[in-house]
GROMACS .gro file of C-alpha atoms in nm:
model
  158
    1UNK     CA    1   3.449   4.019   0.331
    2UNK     CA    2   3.175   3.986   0.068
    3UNK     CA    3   3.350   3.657  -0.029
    4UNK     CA    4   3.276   3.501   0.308
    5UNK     CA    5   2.910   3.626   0.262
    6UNK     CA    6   2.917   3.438  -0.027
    7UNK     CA    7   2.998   3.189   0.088
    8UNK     CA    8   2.824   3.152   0.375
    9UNK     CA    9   2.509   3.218   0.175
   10UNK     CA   10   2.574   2.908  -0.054
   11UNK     CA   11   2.676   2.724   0.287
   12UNK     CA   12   2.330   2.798   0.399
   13UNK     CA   13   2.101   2.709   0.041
   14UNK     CA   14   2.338   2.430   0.037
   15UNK     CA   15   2.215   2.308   0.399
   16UNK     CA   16   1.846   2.367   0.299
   17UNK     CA   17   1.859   2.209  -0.028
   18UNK     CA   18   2.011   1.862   0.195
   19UNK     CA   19   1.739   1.912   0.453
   20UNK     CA   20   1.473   1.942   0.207
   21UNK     CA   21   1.618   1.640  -0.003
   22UNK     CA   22   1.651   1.468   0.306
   23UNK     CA   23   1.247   1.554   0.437
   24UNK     CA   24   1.120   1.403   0.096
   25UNK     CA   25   1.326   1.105   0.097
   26UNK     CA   26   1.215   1.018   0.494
   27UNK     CA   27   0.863   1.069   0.401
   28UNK     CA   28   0.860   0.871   0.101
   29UNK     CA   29   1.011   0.595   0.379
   30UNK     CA   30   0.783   0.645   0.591
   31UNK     CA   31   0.494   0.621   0.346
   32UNK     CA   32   0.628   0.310   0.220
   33UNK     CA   33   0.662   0.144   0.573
   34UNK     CA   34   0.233   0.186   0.624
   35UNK     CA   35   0.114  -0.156   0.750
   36UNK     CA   36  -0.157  -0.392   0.948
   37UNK     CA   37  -0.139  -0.679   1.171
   38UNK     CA   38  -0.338  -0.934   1.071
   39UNK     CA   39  -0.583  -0.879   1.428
   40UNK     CA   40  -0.621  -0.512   1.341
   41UNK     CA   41  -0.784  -0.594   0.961
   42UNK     CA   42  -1.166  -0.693   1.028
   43UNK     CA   43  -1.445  -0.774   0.844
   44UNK     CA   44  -1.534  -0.396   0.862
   45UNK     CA   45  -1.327  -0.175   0.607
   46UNK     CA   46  -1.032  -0.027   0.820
   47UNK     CA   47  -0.877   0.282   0.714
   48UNK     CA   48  -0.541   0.202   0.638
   49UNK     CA   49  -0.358   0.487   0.481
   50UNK     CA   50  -0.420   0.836   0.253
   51UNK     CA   51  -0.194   0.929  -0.024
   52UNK     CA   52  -0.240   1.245  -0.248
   53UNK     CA   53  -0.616   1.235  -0.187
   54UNK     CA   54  -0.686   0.900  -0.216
   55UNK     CA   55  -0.814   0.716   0.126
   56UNK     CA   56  -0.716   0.324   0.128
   57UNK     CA   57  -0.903   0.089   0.319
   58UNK     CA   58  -0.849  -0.286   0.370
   59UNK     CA   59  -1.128  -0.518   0.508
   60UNK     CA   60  -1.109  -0.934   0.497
   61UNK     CA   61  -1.368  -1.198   0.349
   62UNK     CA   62  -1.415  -1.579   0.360
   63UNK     CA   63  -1.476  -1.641  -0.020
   64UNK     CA   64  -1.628  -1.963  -0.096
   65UNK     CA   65  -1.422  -2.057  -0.432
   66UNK     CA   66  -1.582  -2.379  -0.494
   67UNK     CA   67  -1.341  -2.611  -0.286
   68UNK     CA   68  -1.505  -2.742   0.051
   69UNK     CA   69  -1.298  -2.481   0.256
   70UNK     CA   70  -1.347  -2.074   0.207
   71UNK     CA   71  -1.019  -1.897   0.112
   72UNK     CA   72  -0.936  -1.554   0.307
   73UNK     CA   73  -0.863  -1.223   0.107
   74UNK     CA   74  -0.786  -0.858   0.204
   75UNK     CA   75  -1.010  -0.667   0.026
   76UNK     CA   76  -0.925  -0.324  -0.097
   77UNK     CA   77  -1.104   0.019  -0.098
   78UNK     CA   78  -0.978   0.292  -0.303
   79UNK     CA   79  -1.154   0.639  -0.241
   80UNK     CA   80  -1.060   0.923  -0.473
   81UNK     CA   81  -1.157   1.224  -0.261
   82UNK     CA   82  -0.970   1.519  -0.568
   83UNK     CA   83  -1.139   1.599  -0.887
   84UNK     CA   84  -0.892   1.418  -1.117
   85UNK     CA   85  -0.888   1.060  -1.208
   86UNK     CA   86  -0.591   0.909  -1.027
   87UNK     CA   87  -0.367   0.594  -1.112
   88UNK     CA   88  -0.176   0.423  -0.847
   89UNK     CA   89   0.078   0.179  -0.863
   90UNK     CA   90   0.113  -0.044  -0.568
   91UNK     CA   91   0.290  -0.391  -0.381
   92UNK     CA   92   0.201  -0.523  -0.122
   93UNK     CA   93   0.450  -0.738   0.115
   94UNK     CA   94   0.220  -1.003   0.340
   95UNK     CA   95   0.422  -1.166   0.601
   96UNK     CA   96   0.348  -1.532   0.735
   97UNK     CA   97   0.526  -1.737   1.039
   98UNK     CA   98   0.711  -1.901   0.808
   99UNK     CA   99   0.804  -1.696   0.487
  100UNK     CA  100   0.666  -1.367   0.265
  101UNK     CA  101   0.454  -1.332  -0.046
  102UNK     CA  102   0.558  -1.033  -0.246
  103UNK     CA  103   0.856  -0.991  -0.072
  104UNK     CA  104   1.168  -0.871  -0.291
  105UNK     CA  105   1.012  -0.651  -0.528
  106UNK     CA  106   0.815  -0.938  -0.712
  107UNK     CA  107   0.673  -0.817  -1.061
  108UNK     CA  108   0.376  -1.063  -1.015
  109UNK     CA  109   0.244  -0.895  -0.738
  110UNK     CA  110   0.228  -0.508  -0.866
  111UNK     CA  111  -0.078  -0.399  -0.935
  112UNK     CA  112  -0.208  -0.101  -1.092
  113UNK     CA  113  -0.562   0.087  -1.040
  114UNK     CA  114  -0.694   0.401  -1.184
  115UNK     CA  115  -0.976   0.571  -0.967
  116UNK     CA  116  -1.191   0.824  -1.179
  117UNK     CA  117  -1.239   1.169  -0.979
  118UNK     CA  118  -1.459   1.164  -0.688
  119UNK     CA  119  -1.503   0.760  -0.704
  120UNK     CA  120  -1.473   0.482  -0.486
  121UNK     CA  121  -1.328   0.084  -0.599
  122UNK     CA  122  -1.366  -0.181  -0.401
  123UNK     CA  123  -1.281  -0.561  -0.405
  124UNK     CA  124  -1.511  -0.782  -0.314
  125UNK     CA  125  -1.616  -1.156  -0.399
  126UNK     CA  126  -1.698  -1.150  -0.728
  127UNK     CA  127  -1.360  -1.059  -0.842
  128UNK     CA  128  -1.480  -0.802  -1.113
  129UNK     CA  129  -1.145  -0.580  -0.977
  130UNK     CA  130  -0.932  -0.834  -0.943
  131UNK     CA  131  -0.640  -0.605  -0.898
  132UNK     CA  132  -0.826  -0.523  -0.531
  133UNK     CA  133  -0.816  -0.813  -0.326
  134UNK     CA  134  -0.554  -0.998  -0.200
  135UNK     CA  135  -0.502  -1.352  -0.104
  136UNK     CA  136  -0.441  -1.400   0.262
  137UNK     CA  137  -0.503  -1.760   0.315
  138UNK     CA  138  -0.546  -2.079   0.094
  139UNK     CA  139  -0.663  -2.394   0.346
  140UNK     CA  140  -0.483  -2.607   0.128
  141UNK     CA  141  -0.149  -2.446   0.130
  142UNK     CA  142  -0.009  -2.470   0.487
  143UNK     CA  143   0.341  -2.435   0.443
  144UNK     CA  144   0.359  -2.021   0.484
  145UNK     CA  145   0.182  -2.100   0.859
  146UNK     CA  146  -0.076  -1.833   0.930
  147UNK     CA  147  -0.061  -1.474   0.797
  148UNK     CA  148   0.076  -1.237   1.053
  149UNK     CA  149   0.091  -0.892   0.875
  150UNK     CA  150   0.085  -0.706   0.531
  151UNK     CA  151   0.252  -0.362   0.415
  152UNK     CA  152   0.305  -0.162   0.163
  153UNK     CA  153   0.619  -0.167  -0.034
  154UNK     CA  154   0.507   0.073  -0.326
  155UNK     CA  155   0.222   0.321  -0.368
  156UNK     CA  156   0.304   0.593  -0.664
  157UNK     CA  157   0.081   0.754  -0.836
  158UNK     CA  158   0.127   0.802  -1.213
   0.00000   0.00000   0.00000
């Protein structure tokens, strides 16, 4: 008898252990799946997601660039809401009518941050944070067709 208690027992901590495995993996998925169509992101930050105490918002700007047409970019807003200075390491997938930028995992379009404790970053159209903005349309490069959405792939913090 106490070796069916045993068991049981381990039956039971094995069944948690695979539920709580399986919770963590879903909400990483579910985290990773956070995104915007382009007619919900405005020229007004819009909250777009919160990870770990950080609140991410996304706005987009006409930049004039110095060609006769303005280029379009998502501009990011990082707001470190905890007491520590936070890095985050993050991708972005932007989806067009005809094809993807950052699709597949591309190295060239990770980008890392670190937000001191109680600070916000933003992009904007001077560029001094680069690694905040993102380019959502180039009036000389028609082939993608007009951006339709963006998501995240990858936030971790480190």
């Amino acid at each position: 008898m106490k070796l069916i208690k045993i068991t049981m027992n381990q039956t039971n901590n094995f069944g948690r252990i695979v539920l709580l495995l399986c919770a963590l993996f879903l909400g990483n998925m579910t985290f990773a799946q956070d995104s915007m169509r382009a007619d919900e992101i405005g020229n007004n930050w819009t909250p777009f997601t919160t990870i770990e105490g950080v609140n991410v918002s996304l706005k987009k700007e006409k930049v004039d660039v110095g060609a006769p047409d303005a280029f379009t970019y998502g501009m990011l807003r990082f707001e470190n809401t905890t007491s520590n200075d936070i890095t985050i390491e993050f991708l972005f997938e932007l989806q067009y009518e005809n094809g993807c930028v950052g699709c597949g995992n591309v190295e060239e379009y990770r980008k890392v941050v670190t937000i001191p404790a109680g600070a916000t970053l933003e992009g904007d159209a001077s560029f001094a944070l680069p690694e905040l903005t993102l380019l959502i349309n180039n009036p000389y490069t028609t082939d993608l067709g007009a951006f339709q959405s963006l998501k995240t792939v990858q936030f971790n913090i480190k």
